[in-house]
CSV table of C-alpha atoms and ligand atoms in Angstrom, one decimal:
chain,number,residue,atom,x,y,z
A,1,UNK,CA,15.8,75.0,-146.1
A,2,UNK,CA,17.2,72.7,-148.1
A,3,UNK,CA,16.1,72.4,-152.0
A,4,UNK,CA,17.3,69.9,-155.1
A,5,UNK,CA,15.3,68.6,-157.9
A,6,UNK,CA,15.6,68.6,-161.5
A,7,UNK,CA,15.6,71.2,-164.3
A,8,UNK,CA,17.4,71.7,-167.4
A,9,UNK,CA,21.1,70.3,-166.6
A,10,UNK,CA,23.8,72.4,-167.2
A,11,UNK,CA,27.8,72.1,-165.6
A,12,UNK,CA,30.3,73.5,-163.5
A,13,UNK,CA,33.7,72.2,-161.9
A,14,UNK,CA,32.4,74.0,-158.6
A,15,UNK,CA,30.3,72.1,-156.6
A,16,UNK,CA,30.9,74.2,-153.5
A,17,UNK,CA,29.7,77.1,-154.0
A,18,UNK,CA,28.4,80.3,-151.8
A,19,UNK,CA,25.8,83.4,-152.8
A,20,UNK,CA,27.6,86.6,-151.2
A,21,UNK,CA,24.9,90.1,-151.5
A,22,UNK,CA,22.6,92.4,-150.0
A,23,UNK,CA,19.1,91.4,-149.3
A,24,UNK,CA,16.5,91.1,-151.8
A,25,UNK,CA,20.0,90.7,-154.5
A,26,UNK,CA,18.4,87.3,-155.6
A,27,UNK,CA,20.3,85.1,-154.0
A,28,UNK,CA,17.6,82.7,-152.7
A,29,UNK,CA,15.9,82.2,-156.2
A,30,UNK,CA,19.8,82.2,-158.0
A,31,UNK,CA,20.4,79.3,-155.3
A,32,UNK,CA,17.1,77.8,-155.9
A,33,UNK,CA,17.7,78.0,-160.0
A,34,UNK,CA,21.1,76.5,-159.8
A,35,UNK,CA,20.6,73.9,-157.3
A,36,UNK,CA,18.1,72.6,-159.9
A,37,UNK,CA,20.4,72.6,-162.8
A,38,UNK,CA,23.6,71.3,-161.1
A,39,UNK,CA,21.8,68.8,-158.7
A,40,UNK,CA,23.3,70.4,-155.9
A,41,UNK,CA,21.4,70.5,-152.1
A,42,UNK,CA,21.0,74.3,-151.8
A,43,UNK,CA,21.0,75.2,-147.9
A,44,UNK,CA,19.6,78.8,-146.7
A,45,UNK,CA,20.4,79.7,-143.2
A,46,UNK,CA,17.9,82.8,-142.8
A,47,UNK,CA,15.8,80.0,-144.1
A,48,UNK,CA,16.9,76.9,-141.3
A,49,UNK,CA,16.5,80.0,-139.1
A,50,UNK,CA,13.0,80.6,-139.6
A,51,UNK,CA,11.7,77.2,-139.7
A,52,UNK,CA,13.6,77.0,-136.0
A,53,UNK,CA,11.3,80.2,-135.2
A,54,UNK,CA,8.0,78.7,-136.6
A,55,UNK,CA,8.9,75.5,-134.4
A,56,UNK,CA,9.3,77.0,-131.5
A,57,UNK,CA,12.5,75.9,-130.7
A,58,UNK,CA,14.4,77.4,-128.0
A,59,UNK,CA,17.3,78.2,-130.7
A,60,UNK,CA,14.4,79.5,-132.6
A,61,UNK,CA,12.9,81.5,-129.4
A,62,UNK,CA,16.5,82.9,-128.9
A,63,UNK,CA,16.7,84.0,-132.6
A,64,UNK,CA,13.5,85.4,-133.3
A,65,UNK,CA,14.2,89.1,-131.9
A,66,UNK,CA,17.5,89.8,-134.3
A,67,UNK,CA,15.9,88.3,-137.3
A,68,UNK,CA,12.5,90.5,-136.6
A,69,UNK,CA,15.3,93.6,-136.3
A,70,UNK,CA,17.3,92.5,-139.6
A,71,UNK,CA,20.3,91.9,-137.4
A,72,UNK,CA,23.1,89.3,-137.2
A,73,UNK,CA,22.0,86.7,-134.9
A,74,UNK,CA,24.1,84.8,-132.2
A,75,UNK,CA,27.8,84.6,-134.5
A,76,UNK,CA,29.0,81.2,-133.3
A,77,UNK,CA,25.6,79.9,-132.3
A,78,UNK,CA,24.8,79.8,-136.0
A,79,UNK,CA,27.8,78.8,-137.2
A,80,UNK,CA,27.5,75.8,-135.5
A,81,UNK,CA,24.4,75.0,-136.3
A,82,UNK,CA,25.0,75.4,-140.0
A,83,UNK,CA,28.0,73.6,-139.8
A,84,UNK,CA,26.9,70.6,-137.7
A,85,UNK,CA,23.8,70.4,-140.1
A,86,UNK,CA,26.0,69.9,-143.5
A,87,UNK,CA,27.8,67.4,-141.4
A,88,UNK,CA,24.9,65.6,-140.2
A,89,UNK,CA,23.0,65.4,-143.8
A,90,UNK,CA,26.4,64.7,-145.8
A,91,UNK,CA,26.8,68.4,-147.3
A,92,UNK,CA,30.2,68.5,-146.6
A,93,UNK,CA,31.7,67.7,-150.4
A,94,UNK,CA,29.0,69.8,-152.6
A,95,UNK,CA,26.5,72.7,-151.4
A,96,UNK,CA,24.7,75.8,-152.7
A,97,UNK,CA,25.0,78.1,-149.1
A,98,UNK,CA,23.0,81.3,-149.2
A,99,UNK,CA,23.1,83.5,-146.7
A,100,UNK,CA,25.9,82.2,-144.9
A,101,UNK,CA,29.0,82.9,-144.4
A,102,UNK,CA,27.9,86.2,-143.4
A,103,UNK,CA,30.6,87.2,-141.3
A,104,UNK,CA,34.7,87.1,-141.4
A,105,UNK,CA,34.2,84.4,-139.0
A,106,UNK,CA,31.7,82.7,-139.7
A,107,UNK,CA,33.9,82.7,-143.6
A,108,UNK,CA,36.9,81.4,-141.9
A,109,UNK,CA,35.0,78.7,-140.0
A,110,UNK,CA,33.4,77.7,-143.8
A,111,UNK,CA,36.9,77.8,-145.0
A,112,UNK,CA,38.6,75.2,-141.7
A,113,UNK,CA,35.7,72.7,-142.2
A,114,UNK,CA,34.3,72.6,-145.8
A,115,UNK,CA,36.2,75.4,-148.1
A,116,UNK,CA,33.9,76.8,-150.8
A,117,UNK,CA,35.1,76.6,-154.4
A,118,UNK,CA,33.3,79.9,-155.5
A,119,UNK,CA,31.4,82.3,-154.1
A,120,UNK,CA,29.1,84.3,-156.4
A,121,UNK,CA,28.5,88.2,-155.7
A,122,UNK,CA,25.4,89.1,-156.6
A,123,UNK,CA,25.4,93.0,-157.3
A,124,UNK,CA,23.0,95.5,-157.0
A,125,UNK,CA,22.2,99.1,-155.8
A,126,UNK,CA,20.2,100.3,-152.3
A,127,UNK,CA,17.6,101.9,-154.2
A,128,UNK,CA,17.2,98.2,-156.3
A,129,UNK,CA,16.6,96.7,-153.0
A,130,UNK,CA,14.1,98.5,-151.8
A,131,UNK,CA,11.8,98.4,-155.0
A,132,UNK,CA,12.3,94.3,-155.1
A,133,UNK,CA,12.2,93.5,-150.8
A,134,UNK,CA,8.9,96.3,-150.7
A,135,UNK,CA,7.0,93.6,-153.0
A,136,UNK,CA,8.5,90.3,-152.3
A,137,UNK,CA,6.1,87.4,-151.5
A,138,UNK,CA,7.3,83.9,-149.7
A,139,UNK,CA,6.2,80.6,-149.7
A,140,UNK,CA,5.7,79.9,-146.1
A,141,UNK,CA,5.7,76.2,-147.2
A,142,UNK,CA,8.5,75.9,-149.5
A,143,UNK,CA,10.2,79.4,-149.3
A,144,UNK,CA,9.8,79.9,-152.8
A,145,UNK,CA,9.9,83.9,-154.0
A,146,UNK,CA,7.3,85.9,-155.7
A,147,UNK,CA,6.8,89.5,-156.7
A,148,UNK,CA,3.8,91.6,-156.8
A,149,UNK,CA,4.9,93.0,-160.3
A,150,UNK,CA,8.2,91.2,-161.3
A,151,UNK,CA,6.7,87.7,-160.8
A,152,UNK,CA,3.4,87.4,-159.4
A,153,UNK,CA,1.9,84.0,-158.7
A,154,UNK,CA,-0.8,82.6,-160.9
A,155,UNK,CA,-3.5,83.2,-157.9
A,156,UNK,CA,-3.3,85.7,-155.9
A,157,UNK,CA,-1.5,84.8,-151.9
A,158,UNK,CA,-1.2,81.3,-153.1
A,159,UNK,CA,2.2,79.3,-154.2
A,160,UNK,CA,2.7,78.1,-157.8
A,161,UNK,CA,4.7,75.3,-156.8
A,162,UNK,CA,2.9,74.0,-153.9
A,163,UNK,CA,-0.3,75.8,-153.0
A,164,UNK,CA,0.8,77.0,-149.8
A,165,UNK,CA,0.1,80.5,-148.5
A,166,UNK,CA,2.3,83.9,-149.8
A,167,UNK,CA,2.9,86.3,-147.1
A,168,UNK,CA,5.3,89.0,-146.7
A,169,UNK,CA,8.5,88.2,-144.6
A,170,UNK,CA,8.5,90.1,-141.0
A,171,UNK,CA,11.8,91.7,-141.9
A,172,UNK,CA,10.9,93.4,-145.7
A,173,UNK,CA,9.7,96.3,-143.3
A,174,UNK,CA,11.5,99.1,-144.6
A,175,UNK,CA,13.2,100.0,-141.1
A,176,UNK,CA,14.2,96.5,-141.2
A,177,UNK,CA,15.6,96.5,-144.7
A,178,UNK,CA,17.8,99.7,-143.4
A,179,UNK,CA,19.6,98.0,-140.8
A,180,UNK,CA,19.8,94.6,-143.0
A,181,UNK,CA,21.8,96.8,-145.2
A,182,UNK,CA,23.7,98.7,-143.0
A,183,UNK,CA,24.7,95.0,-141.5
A,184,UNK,CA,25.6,93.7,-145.2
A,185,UNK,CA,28.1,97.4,-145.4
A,186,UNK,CA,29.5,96.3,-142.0
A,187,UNK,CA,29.7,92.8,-141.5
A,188,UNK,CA,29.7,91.4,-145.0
A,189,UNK,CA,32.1,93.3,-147.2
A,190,UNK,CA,35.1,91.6,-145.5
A,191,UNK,CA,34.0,88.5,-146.5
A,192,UNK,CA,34.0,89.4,-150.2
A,193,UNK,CA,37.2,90.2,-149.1
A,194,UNK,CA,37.8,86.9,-148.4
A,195,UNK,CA,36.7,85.2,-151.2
A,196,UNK,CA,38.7,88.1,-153.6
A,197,UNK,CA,41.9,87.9,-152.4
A,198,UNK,CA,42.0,84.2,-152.8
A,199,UNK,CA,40.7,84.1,-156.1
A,200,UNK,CA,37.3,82.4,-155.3
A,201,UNK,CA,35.0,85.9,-156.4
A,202,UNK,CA,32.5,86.1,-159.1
A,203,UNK,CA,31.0,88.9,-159.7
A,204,UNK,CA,27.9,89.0,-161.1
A,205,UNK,CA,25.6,92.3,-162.4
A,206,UNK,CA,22.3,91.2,-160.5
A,207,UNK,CA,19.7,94.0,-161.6
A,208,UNK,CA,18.9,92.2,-164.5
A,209,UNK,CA,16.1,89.5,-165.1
A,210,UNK,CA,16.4,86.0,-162.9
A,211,UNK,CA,17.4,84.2,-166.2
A,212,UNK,CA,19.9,86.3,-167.6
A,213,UNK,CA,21.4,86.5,-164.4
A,214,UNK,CA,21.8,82.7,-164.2
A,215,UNK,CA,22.9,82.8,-167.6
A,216,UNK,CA,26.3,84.8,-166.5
A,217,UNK,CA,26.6,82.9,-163.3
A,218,UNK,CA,27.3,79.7,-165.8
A,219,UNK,CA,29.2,81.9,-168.0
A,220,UNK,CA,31.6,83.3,-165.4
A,221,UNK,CA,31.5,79.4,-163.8
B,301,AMP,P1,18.2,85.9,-145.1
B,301,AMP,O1,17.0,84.9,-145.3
B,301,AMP,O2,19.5,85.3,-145.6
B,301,AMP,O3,17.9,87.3,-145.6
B,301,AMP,O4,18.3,85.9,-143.5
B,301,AMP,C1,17.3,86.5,-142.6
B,301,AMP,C2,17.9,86.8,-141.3
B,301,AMP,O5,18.4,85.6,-140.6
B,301,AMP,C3,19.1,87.8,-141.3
B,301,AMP,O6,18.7,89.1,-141.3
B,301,AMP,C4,19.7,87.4,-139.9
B,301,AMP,O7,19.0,88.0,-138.8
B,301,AMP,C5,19.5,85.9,-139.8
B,301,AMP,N1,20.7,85.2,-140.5
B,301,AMP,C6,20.7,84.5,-141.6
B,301,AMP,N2,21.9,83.9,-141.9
B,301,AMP,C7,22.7,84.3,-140.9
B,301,AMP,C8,24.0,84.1,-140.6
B,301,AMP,N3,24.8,83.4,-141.4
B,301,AMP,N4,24.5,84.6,-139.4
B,301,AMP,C9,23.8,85.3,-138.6
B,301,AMP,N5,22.5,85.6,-138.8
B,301,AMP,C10,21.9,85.1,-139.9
């Protein structure tokens, strides 16, 4: 899925920057939100991975069964994919990425082609994610995020932005969320690793409202 547009301007040296956190942490609607106010092309790879699925691609076909089960899908398959897509559409020099890297790998391979400047950690507890992935609502059409009580939509199933349908993504099912966050514990903390080590980590306190969490993404950027 890939996102740009305008909004109030605001700006930042980085203009490569990846969203590092556990599901339902915000970072699709953080990416969304800054993508608009820097002008930047926000990519989501859990979002390029279920447009592949709706397609019926044979990528998508092969996909399909870890993304149902909130597991990591096919490591280098992915990688290449993502990495062959910011080639192809020119992302190579500025990017919002959320949801990938996602692995150590898939971090260094990142790193060898087109190094992030940042990458943002958005934190927040299990209990937290729960509450927000139990009532999140998509956009089927343009992936943008709703929810039931934080931020419902003006009419009820339908999107704000473009009128298409809401619908609950296949993997907010709470066995789902479990292994999603057991995969984050696993497979995900050494890529904060990563990014701390060499100076690139910001980490932000993501439990409170969308806006004041931008608001200390800019500060800390
Ligand atoms: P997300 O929309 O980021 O929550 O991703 C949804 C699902 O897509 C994940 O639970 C994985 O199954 C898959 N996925 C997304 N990004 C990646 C990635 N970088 N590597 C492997 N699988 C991914």
């Amino acid at each position: 899925m890939v996102k740009g547009g305008v909004g109030r301007k605001r700006k930042a040296d980085a203009r490569r920057i990846v969203l590092l956190g556990k599901p339902g942490s915000g970072k699709g609607t953080q990416a969304s939100r800054l993508s608009e106010a820097l002008s930047l092309p926000h990519l989501s790879s859990g979002g390029i991975l279920r447009g592949e699925i709706a397609a019926g691609t044979p990528f998508g076909l092969e996909v399909k069964q870890y993304v149902d089960r909130g597991e990591i899908g096919p490591e280098e398959l992915i990688t290449s994919l993502i990495l062959e897509f910011m080639d192809r559409e020119g992302y190579g020099s500025e990017y919002i990425l959320d949801g990938f890297p996602r692995t150590e790998g898939q971090a260094a391979s990142l790193d060898e082609a087109f190094p992030p400047q940042k990458a943002l950690l958005l934190d927040l507890s299990d209990g937290e994610v729960l509450r927000r992935l139990s009532g999140r609502l998509t956009c089927e059409e343009c992936g943008a995020i709703f929810h039931e009580q934080d931020s419902p939509p003006l009419h009820a199933g339908t999107c704000d932005r473009c009128g298409g349908e809401l619908l609950r993504r296949g993997d907010d099912r709470p066995e789902a969320i479990r292994t999603r966050l057991e995969v984050f514990r696993r497979e995900s903390a050494p890529v904060i690793s990563v990014y701390e080590s060499s100076g690139r980590l910001l980490r932000i306190d993501a439990s409170r409202p969308p806006k004041e969490v931008l608001d200390s993404i800019f500060a800390g950027l």
